[in-house]
Structures are given as structure tokens and as C-alpha cells.
Coordinates of C-alpha atoms in Angstrom, one line a residue:
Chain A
X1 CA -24.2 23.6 48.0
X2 CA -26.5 21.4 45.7
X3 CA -29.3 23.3 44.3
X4 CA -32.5 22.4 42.4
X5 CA -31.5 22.5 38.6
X6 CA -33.8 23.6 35.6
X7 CA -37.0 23.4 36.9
X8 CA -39.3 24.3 34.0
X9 CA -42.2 22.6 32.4
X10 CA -43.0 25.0 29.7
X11 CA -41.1 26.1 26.9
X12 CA -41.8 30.4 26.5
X13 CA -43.0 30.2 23.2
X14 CA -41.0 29.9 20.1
X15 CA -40.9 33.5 19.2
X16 CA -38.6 33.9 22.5
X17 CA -38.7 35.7 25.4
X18 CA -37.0 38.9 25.6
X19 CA -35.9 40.4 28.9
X20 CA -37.9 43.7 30.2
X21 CA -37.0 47.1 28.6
X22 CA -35.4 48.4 31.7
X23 CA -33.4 45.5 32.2
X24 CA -32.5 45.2 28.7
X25 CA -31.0 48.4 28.8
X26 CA -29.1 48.1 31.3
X27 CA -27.5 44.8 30.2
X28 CA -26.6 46.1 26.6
X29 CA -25.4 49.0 28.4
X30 CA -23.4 46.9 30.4
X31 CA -22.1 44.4 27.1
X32 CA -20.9 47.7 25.4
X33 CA -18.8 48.5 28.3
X34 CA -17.4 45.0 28.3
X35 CA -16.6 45.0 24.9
X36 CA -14.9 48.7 24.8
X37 CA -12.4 47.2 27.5
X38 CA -12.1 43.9 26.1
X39 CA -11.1 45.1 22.2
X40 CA -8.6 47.8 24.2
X41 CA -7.5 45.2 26.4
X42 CA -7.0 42.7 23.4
X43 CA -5.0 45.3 21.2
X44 CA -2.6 46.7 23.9
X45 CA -2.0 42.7 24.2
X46 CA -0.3 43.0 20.7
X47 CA 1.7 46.4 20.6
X48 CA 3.5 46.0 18.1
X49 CA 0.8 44.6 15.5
X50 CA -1.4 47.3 17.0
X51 CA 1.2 50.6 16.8
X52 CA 1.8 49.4 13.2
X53 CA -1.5 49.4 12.2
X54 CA -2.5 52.9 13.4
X55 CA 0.8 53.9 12.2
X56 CA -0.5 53.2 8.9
X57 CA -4.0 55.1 9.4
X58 CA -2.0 57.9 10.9
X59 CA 0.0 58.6 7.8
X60 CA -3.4 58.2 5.4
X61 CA -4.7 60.6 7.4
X62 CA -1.7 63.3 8.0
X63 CA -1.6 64.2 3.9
X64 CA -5.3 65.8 3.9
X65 CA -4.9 66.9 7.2
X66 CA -1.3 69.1 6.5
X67 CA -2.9 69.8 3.1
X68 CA -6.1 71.4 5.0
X69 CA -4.1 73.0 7.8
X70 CA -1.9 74.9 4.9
X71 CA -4.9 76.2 2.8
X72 CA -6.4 76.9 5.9
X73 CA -3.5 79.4 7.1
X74 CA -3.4 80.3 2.9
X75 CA -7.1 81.5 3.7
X76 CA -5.9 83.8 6.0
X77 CA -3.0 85.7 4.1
X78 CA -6.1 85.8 1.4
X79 CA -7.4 87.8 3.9
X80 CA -4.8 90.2 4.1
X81 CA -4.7 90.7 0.6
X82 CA -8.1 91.6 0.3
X83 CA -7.2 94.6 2.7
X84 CA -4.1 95.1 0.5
X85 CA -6.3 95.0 -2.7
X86 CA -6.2 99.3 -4.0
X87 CA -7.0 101.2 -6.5
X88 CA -5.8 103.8 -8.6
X89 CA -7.0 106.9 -10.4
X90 CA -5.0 108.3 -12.5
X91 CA -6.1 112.4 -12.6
X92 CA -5.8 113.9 -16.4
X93 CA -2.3 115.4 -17.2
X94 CA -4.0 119.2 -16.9
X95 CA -5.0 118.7 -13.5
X96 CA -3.0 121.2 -11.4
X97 CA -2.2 120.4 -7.5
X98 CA -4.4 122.5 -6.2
X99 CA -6.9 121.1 -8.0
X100 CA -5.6 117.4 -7.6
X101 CA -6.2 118.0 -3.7
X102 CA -10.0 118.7 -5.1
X103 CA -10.4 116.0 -6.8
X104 CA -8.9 114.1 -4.4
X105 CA -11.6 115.3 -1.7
X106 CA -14.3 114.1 -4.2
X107 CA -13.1 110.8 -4.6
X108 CA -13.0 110.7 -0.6
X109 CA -16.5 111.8 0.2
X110 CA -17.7 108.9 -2.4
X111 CA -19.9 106.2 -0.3
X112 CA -17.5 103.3 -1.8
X113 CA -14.2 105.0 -0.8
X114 CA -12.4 103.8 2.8
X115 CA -8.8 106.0 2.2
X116 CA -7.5 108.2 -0.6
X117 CA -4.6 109.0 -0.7
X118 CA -2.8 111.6 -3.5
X119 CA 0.3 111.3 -5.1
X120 CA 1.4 114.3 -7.2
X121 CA 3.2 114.1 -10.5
X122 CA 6.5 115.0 -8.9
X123 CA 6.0 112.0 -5.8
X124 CA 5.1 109.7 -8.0
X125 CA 8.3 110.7 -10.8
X126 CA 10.3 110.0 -7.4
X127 CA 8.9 107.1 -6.5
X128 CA 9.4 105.9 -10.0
X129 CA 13.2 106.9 -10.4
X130 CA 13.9 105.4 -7.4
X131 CA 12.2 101.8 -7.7
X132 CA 14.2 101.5 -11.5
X133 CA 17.2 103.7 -10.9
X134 CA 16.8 105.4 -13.8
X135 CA 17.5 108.4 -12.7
X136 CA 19.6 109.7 -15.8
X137 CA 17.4 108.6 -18.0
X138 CA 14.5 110.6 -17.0
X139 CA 16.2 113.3 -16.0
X140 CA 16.9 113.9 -18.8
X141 CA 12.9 114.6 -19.8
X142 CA 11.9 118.1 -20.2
X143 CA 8.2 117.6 -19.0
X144 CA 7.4 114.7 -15.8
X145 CA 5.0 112.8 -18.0
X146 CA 3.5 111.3 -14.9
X147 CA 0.2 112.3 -14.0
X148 CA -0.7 113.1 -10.6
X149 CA -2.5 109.7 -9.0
X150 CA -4.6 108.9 -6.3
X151 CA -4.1 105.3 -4.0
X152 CA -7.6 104.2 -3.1
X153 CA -8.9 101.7 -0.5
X154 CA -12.2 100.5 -1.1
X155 CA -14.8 99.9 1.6
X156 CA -15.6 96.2 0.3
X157 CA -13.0 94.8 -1.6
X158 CA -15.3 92.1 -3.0
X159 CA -13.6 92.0 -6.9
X160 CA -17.3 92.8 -8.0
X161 CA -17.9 95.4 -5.8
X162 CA -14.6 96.8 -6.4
X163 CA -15.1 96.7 -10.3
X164 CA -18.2 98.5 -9.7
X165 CA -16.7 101.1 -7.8
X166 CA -13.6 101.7 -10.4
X167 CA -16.9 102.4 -13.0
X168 CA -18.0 105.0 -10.6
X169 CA -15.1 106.4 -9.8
X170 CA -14.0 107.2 -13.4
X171 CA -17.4 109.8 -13.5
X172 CA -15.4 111.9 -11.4
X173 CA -14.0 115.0 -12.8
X174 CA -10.6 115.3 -12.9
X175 CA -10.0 111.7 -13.1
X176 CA -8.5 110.0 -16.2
X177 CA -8.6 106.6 -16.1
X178 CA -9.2 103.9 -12.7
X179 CA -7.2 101.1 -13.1
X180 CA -7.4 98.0 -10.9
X181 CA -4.8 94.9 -10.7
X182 CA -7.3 91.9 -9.7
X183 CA -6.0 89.8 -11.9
X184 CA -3.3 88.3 -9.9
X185 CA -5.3 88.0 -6.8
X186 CA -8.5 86.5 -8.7
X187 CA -5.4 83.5 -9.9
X188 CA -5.0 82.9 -6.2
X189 CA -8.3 82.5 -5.3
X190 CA -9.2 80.1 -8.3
X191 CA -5.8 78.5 -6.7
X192 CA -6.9 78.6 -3.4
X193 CA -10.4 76.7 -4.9
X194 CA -8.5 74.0 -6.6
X195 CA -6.3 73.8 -3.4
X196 CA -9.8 73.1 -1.6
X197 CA -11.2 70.5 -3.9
X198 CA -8.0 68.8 -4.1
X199 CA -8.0 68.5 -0.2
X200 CA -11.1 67.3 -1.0
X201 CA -10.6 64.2 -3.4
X202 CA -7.1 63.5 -1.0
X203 CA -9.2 63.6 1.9
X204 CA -11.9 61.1 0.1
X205 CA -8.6 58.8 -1.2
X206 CA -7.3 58.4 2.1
X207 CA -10.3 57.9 3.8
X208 CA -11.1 55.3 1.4
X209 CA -7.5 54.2 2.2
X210 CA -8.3 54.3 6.1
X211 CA -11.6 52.0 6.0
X212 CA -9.1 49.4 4.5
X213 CA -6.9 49.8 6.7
X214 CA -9.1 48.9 9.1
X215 CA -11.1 46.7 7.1
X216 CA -8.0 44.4 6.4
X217 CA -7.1 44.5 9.7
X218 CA -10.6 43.7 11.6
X219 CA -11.2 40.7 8.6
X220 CA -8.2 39.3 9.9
X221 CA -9.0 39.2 13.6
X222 CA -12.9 38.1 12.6
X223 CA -10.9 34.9 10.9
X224 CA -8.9 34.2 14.0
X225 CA -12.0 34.3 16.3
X226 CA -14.1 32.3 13.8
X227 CA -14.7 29.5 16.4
X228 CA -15.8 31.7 19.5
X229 CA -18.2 33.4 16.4
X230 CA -19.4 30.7 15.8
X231 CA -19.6 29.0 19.1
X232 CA -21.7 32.0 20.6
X233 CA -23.8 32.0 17.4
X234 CA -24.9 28.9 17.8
X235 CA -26.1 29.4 21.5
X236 CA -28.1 32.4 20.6
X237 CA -25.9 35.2 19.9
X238 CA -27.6 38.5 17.7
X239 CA -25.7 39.8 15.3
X240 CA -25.1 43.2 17.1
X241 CA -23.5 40.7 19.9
X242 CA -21.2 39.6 17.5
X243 CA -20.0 42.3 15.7
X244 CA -19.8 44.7 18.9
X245 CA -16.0 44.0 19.8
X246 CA -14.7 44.4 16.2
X247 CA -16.7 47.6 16.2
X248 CA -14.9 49.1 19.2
X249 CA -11.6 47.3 18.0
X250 CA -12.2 49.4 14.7
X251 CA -12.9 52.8 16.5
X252 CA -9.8 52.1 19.2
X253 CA -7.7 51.7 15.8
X254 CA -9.1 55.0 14.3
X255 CA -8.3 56.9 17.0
X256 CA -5.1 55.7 18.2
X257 CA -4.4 56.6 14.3
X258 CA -6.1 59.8 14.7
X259 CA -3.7 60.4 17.8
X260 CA -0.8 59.5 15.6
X261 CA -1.7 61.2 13.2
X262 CA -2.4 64.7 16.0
X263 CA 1.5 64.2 17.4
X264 CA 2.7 63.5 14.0
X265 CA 1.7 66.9 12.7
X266 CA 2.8 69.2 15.6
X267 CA 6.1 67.6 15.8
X268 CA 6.4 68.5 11.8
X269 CA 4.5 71.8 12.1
X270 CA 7.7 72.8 14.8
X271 CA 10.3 70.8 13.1
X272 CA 9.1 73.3 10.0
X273 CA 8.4 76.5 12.5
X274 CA 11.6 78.1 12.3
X275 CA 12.5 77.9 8.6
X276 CA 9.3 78.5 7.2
X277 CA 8.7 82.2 9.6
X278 CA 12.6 82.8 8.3
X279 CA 11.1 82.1 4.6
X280 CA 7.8 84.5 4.8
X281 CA 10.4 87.1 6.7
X282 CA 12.5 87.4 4.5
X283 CA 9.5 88.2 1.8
X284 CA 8.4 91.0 5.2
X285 CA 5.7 88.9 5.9
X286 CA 4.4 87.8 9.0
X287 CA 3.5 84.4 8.4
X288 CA 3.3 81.7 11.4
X289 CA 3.1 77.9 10.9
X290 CA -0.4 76.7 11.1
X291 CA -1.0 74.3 13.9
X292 CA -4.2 72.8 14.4
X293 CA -6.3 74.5 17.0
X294 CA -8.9 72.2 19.9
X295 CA -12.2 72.0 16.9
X296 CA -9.2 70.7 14.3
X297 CA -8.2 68.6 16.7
X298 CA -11.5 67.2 17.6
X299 CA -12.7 67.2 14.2
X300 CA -9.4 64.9 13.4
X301 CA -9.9 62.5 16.6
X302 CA -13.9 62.1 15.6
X303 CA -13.3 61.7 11.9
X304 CA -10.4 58.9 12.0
X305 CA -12.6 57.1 15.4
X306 CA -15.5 57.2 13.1
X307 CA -13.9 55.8 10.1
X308 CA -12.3 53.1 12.0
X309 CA -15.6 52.1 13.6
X310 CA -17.2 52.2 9.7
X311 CA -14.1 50.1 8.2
X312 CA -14.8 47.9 10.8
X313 CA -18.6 48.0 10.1
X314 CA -18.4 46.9 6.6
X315 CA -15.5 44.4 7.5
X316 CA -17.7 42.5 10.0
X317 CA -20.8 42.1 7.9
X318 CA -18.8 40.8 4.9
X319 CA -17.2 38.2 6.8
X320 CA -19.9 37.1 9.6
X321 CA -21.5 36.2 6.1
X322 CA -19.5 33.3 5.4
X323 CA -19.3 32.1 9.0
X324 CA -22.3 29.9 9.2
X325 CA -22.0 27.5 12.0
X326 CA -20.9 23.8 10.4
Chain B
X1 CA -42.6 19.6 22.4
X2 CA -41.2 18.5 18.9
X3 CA -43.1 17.6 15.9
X4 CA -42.0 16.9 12.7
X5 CA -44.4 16.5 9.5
X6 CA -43.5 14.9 6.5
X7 CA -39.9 16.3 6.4
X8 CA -37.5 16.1 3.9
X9 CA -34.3 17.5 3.7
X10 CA -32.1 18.0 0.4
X11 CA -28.6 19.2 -0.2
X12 CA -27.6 20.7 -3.2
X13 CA -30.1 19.2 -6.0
X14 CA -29.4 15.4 -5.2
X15 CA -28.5 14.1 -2.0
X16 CA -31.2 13.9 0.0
X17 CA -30.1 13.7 3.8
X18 CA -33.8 12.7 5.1
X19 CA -36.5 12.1 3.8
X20 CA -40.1 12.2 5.1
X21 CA -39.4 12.0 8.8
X22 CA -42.6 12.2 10.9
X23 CA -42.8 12.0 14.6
X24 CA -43.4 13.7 17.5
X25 CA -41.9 14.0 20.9
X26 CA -44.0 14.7 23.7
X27 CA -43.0 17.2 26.7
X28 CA -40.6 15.9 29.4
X29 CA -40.0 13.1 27.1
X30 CA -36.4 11.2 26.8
X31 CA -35.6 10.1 22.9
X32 CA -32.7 8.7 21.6
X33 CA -31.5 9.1 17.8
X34 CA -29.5 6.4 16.3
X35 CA -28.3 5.0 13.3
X36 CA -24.9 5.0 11.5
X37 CA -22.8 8.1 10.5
X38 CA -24.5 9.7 7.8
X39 CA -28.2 8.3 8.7
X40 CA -29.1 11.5 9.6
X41 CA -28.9 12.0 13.1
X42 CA -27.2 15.7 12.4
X43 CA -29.2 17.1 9.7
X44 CA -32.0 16.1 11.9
X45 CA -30.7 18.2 14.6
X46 CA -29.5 20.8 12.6
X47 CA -33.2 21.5 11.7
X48 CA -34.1 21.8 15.0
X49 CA -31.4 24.2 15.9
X50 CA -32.5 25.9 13.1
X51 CA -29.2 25.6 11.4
X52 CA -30.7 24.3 8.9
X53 CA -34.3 24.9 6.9
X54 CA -36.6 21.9 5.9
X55 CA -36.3 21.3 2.4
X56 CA -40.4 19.7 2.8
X57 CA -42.2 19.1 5.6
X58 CA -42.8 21.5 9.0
X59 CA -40.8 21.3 12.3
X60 CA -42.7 22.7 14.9
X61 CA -41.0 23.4 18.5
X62 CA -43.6 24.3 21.2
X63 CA -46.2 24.2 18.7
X64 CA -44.5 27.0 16.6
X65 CA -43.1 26.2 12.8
X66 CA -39.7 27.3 13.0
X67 CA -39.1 27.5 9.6
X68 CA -41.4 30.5 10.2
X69 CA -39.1 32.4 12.3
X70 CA -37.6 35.9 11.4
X71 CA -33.7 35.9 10.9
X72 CA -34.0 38.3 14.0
X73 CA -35.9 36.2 16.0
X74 CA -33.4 32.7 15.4
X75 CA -31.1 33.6 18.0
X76 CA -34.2 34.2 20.8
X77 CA -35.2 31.1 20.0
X78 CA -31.9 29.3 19.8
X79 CA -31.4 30.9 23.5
X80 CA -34.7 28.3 24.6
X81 CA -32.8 25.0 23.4
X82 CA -29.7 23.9 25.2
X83 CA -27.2 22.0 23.1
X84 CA -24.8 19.5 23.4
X85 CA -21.8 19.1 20.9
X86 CA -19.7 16.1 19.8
X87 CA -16.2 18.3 19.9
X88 CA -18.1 20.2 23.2
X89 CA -17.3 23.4 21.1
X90 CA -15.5 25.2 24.5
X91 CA -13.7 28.6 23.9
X92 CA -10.2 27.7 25.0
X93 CA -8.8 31.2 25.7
X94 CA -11.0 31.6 28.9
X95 CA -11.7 29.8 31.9
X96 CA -14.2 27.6 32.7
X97 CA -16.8 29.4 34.6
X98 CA -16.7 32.1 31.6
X99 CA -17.4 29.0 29.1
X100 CA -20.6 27.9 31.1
X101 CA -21.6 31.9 31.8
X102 CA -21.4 32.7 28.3
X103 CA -25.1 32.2 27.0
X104 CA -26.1 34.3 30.3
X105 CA -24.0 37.3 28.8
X106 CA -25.2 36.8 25.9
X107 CA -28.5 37.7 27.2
X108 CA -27.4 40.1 29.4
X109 CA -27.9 38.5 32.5
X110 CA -27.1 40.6 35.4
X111 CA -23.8 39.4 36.4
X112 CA -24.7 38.2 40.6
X113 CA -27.6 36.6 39.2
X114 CA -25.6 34.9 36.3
X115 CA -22.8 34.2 38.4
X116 CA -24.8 32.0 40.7
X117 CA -26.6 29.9 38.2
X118 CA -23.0 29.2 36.5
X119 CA -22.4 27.9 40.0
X120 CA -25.4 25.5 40.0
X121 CA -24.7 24.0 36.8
X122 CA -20.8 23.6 37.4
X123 CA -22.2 22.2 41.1
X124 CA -24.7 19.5 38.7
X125 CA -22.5 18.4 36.4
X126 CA -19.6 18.3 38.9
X127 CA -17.0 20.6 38.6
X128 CA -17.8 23.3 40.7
X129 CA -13.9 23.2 42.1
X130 CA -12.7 23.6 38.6
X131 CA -14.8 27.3 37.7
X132 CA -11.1 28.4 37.4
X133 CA -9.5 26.3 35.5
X134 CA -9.2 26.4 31.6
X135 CA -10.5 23.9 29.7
X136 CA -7.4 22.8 28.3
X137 CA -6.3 22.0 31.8
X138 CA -9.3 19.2 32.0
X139 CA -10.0 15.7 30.2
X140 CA -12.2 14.9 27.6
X141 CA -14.7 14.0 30.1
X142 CA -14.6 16.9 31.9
X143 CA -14.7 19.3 28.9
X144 CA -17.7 17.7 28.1
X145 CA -19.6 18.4 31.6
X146 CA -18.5 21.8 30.7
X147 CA -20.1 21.7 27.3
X148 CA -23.3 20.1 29.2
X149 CA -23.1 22.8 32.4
X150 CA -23.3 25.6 29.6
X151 CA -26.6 23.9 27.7
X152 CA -28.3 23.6 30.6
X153 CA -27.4 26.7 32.5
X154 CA -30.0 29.0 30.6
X155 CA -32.5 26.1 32.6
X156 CA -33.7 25.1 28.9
X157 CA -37.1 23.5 27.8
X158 CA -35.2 21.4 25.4
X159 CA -31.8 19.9 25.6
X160 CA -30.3 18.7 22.4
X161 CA -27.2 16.4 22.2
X162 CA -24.8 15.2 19.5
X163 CA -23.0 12.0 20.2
X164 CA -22.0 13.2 23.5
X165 CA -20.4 10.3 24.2
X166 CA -18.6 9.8 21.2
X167 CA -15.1 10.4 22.3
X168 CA -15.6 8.5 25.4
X169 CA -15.3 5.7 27.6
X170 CA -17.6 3.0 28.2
X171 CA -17.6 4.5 32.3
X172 CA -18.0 8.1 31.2
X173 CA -20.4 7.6 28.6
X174 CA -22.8 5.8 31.5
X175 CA -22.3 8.8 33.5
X176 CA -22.7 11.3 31.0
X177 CA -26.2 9.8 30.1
X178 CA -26.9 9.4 33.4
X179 CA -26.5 13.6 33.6
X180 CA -29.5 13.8 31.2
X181 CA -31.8 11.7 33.0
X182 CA -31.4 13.9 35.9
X183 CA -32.6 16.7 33.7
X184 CA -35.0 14.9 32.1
X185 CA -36.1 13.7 35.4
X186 CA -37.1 17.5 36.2
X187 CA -39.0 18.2 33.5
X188 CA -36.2 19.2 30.5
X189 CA -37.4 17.4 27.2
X190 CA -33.9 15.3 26.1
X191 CA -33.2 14.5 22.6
X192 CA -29.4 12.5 22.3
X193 CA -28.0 11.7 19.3
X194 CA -25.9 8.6 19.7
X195 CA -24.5 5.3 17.5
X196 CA -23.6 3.6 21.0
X197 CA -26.6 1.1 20.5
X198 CA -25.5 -0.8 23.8
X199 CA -25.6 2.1 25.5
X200 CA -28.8 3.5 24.8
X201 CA -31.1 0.6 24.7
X202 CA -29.8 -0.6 28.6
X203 CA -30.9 2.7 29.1
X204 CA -34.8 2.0 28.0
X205 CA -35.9 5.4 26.7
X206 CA -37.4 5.5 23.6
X207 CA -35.3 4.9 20.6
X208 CA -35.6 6.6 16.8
X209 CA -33.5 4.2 14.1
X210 CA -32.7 6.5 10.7
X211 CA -31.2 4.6 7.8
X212 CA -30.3 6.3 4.7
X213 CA -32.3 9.2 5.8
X214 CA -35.3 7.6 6.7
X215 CA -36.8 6.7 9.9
X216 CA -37.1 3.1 10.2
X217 CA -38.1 2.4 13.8
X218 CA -39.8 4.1 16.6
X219 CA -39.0 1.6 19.3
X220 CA -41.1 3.0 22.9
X221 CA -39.3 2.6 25.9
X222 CA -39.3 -0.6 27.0

């Protein structure tokens, strides 16, 4: 079949001719799903080259993500201590029993107050002898010189609130002194906090650490197609044309990394299960391994795809740079 | 179709590659380039594939100075000139039909449409039976039809070549030029760069002589 060739008298303007919207649509529709194949197609052709490189991405990204998954799970036993946090009133050494059961009523019907709970001098000289088994010893006091005390849960255990609260509680007659014990749990939440930001500056390292990843590798395979680069520039290739295959090579890498990086961490979260609930057991508490739920998950998968697709970004536009056709 | 005006064209501060070149070539018009390596032929072609910016002068295409052009508007116009390379600058890792189809994709051609205009141009240059094949697999003669089937497969306004016939046979090169007749014969405006002065004045077209840059003949066809 012979057909009429180029037949054409006028040249369509120098400013070109650009397809109808529609059409146009439809075709860089159509190039994008060509290229996603293509750059999938031309990493599973090296496996090797291609496992090692996500292998890499996985591992600069399993650090901030374990790091994130623990604090995450230390979030939550912060949690429990906050419903742990008490405090105590102390009721003046005068203060009979009957009268301690009073007080104790007062310091229940304040608006601040979840749980009282009274300990008289004689349960709490019990309690005592028996946590330091020094029994002889204070047997052999005439007087208990414990007052009676009073455990108390309050409603918001916010360390301000809970400050407030102790203030208020003092006013009460009958009661000596309110003590609280924040101190320890205020050090693990400015732990916690530095835990957070150091997630934080790890998570910003190895991303970093990712996009070069990428960025090394997708230079690399820009030098080995220089030619075609070149060879389709020259006959009217965009730049998005061009750099749309090293785009989805770059995303294919962060998630097959981000995949990695997925199996990875729930093979060491179980590899880990057993000793660690053994650990926090042994302490009586009931502590389970984190994993990461579906949103971690997806949050992982989106974040290394993304950073593969931006290492790749900044990779091709470095290097189409220097390819000018000769 | 192509005018240039007083061009000049510098690289780095000294060497100057040409120097006020001023012609025109008219629509559907054949023109031949000549003159040694290093007259200029290139650099003069470079500017018109806008490889290249005028260091003086204007080149207008279609009436339009190209130096004019927006970066993002180079490759729409690059997509109206066909082009014909020396080293046919194929991509050797696919087949042939892909070679010629490639600045349809790169518009976004739909691919029936695309598929049957590779076909046509394969069919013109004569290689229809070898869509398949990989350019490796052909001759230098054939890789060059290739290279021609692919500049003329967008069904350009102008067709640029660069010593087409450089790395051939006295035989080949005779059919080669012959090729771009045939186009020229249907309207396409030809421009070939060649040194094969045998060849191209049997072939009575009009014939531009550069030396050193300058143009020093404008010889009409005979």
C-alpha cells in the first residue's frame, strides 16, 4: 500500500500548533500511563541493582519510623500515668477517725476531686512497716507518728490543674499539708518532647538521606539515556516529556523502599514481641509492641513514594541542564 | 520559508563560525549547503533548529524570528521541522517502527492514527517489511531511511538534512537525494547539507557555497 506522503504547503506558524484540549488530555494521560509501566518495566529488568537500591531507602527510612512507632506507644503509657497521677493530704496529727472520715467527705464533695480515698494512722503505719520491714524498729515507738492521709484522684490531671487543686485542697479543715509528686512525670514528658523533636531532626536526616538516594541513583540512569534525551529533545520533546519516566522511576524506588521499609519493621516489631511484653511484665505492666496501624502505614508508603518522586525531581533538572543536544 | 538577515554567529569571544549570512529560501524550494568541514554548514543549521541563537542578525522561519521564541515554545516549533542527521541519531534499544513513531508520541498522537502514518513513511522510504526489526539489524543505508522515515513522518513544512550522505555510497547517496526530491516534489521545503559537490550539482537545485563562514555563492538551479 503506497500512500500520498506529506502533503502540506503551509507551515502552522512558528509559535506551533498545539493539539485540542480534549485530545491533549487524553494523550498526556495516555504518556503517563506509558511511562509508569515503562520505568517499572525497566527496574524489574535489573533486580538486583533495583532491590539494592530500595534496600538502601528502606533502612533511611526504618530509624525515624521505629523511633516514631516507640514514642508513639510511649504516648500511650503517658496516658496511663496521667490516670495514675494522685494526690495526697496529709490530715493534722489531732485529727481523730471519726473526724478523719469528715474530712475525708469534704475533700470528696470538692468540684476538683474524682476519688478519695482515707488511710488512717494505723493503715498507713502498716503499710509503712511492711514496704521497709522495719517492723522492730518502729515497734518499738510509743506514739504512730503517722498522720492519718487521704489518696486523691483528681478529675483533670493536667499538672496545672492539679497544682491548682492541691492549693485548694489545703483550705480544708482538717488537712495539714497536700503534697503532689509531679516532678518525675513532668521529666518524662519534657523526655517524651525531646523524644519528639529528635524524631523530628532523624526523620529530616534521613529524608535528606532518601532524596540522595534517589537522586544518585536517577543521575545515573539520566547519564545512561543521555542519547535517547537528547535524540527526543531534538525532535521536539517538552521538558515534562523528558523528565516523566525518571519521575515515576523515582516514586517506584520510594515505594518499593517504603515497602521495605513496611515488612522490615513488622518482622522486627515480632522478632522483639515476646521479649519486650516479658520485660514490661515483669515491671506488671501491660505493655504490647507497637506495630504500625493502616494510616501509619499509609502515611509510610505516601511519604517514601513522595520523596522518591522529589529526589528524582531535583535529580532530573540538575542534569537535563548539561544535556544540550551537540 | 527561511530568511536570514545579516547573521552572524560567534563562539566564545573569537571564533566567529558565520558571519553575515543573508538569504532567503522561498516555499517548496530545494537548496543545497556546501562547502568544507567547518564552513559552516552546521552552525547554520543549528540556528535553524534553534540549537543555536544568532549572535547578529534575525532568522525568520514562516515569517516568525525564532530567536523570539519562548524556551516553552522551542520544542512546538522544533516538532514543524523535520531533521535529518549525519550519525541518523536512531535509539538502538527499540525497534524500528518505535524509532520512526517516536515524534508522534511525543505529541501524543493517538496511537491507530500514529501507527498508520509510521506505516506510510516506512512504506516511502522503503522499509515497510523491516517495522520490526532493530536498527542494529540494518545497514548504514537503511538506518538512514529510518532516520529520514522519522523526519518526515510528522508530514513537516521543512525538512532539514546534515550530510545525509556522508557515510555512504556513491549508489545510496543518489538514492537517498532522490528521497528528498520526492518530498520536495510535494510541497516540503528541503534544505541538505552536503560536501559531495558531484553529487549535488548533477542534481541542479540551487546551491549555497560557505567558506570560512561566509557565503560566497548563491548559484540558482541551473
Amino acid at each position: 500500500m503506497r500512500e500520498a506522503q506529506p502533503r502540506h504547503t503551509s507551515m502552522r506558524g512558528a509559535r506551533g500548533q498545539r493539539p485540542r484540549k480534549g485530545s491533549q488530555l487524553r494523550a498526556w494521560a495516555r504518556h503517563h500511563r506509558a511511562m509508569c509501566r515503562d520505568s517499572a518495566t525497566r527496574l524489574i529488568r535489573h533486580p538486583l541493582a533495583s532491590l539494592l537500591t530500595m534496600l538502601a531507602i528502606a533502612i533511611a527510612l526504618i530509624l525515624p519510623a521505629g523511633l516514631w512507632l516507640t514514642l508513639d506507644s510511649a504516648r500511650l503509657l503517658d496516658a496511663e500515668l496521667d490516670e495514675s497521677a494522685t494526690l495526697t493530704a496529709y490530715l493534722e496529727q489531732a485529727v481523730g477517725d471519726a473526724e478523719a472520715g469528715r474530712v475525708t467527705e469534704a475533700l470528696r464533695a470538692h468540684e476538683g476531686v474524682a476519688e478519695a480515698r482515707l488511710i488512717t494512722a494505723e493503715a498507713g503505719m502498716r503499710e509503712f512497716q511492711e514496704s521497709l520491714g522495719l517492723e522492730d524498729a518502729l515497734a518499738r515507738l510509743e506514739n504512730n507518728p503517722l498522720p492519718a492521709s487521704v489518696v486523691i484522684s483528681p478529675r483533670d490531671t493536667a499538672p496545672e490543674e492539679v497544682e491548682q487543686l492541691a492549693g485548694a485542697l489545703e483550705e480544708v479543715s482538717g488537712v495539714d499539708e497536700v503534697r503532689l509528686d509531679l516532678a518525675w512525670l513532668e521529666r518524662l514528658r519534657r523526655l517524651a518532647e525531646l523524644g519528639q523533636r529528635l524524631v523530628l531532626a532523624l526523620g529530616g536526616l534521613f529524608g535528606l538521606g532518601v532524596l540522595l538516594i534517589v537522586g544518585n541513583t536517577i543521575r545515573l540512569s539520566v547519564e545512561s539515556r543521555r542519547q535517547e534525551i537528547e535524540v527526543v529533545t531534538l525532535i521536539g520533546a517538552t521538558h515534562a516529556f523528558v523528565r516523566r519516566p525518571f519521575l515515576y522511576s523515582g516514586a517506584w524506588y520510594g515505594l518499593g523502599g517504603g515497602l521495605l521499609a513496611w515488612m522490615l519493621l513488622s518482622l522486627g516489631g515480632h522478632w522483639l514481641a515476646s521479649p519486650v511484653t516479658a520485660l514490661a511484665e515483669s515491671y506488671g505492666a501491660d505493655y504490647r509492641m507497637p506495630s504500625l496501624d493502616w494510616l501509619g502505614s499509609a502515611v509510610l508508603l505516601f511519604s517514601s513514594t513522595l520523596l522518591g518522586w522529589s529526589g528524582a525531581w531535583v535529580a532530573v533538572n540538575r542534569h537535563l541542564a548539561d544535556i544540550r543536544p551537540r | 520559508m527561511i530568511e536570514f538577515e545579516h547573521v552572524g554567529k560567534r563562539y566564545g569571544g573569537r571564533f566567529e563560525a558565520l558571519s553575515n549570512i543573508d538569504f532567503r529560501v522561498r516555499r517548496g524550494e530545494m537548496v543545497f549547503l556546501t562547502g568544507h568541514s567547518g564552513a559552516g554548514k552546521s552552525s547554520l543549521l543549528r540556528l535553524l533548529m534553534r540549537l543555536e541563537r544568532p549572535s547578529r542578525g534575525r532568522v525568520l522561519v514562516a515569517g516568525h524570528d525564532i530567536d523570539r521564541l519562548h524556551v516553552s515554545q522551542v520544542p512546538y516549533y522544533r516538532r514543524q521541522i523535520g531533521v535529518v542527521f549525519q550519525d541518523h541519531q536512531l535509539l538502538f534499544d527499540r525497534s524500528v517502527f518505535d524509532n520512526v513513531a517516536l515524534p508522534l508520541t511525543i505529541q501524543g498522537m493517538e496511537p491507530h492514527e500514529a501507527a498508520r502514518r509510521v506505516r506510510a513513511a516506512l512504506d516511502k522510504v522503503g522499509l515497510l517489511y523491516r517495522e520490526k526489526a532493530l536498527p542494529i539489524e540494518l545497514s548504514t543505508g537503511e538506518q538512514q531511511r529510518v532516520g529520514i522515515a522519522r523526519a518526515v513522518v510528522n508530514k513537516p513544512a521543512l525538512l532539514l538534512a546534515d550530510e545525509p550522505t556522508g557515510n555512504l555510497d556513491p549508489q545510496l547517496s543518489t538514492d537517498i537525494m532522490t528521497l528528498f526530491e520526492d518530498f520536495n516534489r510535494i510541497g516540503t521545503t528541503v534544505m541538505v547539507a552536503s560536501h559531495d559537490l558531484a553529487l549535488i550539482t548533477r542534481l541542479r537545485h540551487r546551491i549555497l557555497r560557505l567558506r570560512e563562514g561566509r557565503l560566497v555563492a548563491d548559484e540558482e538551479a541551473a
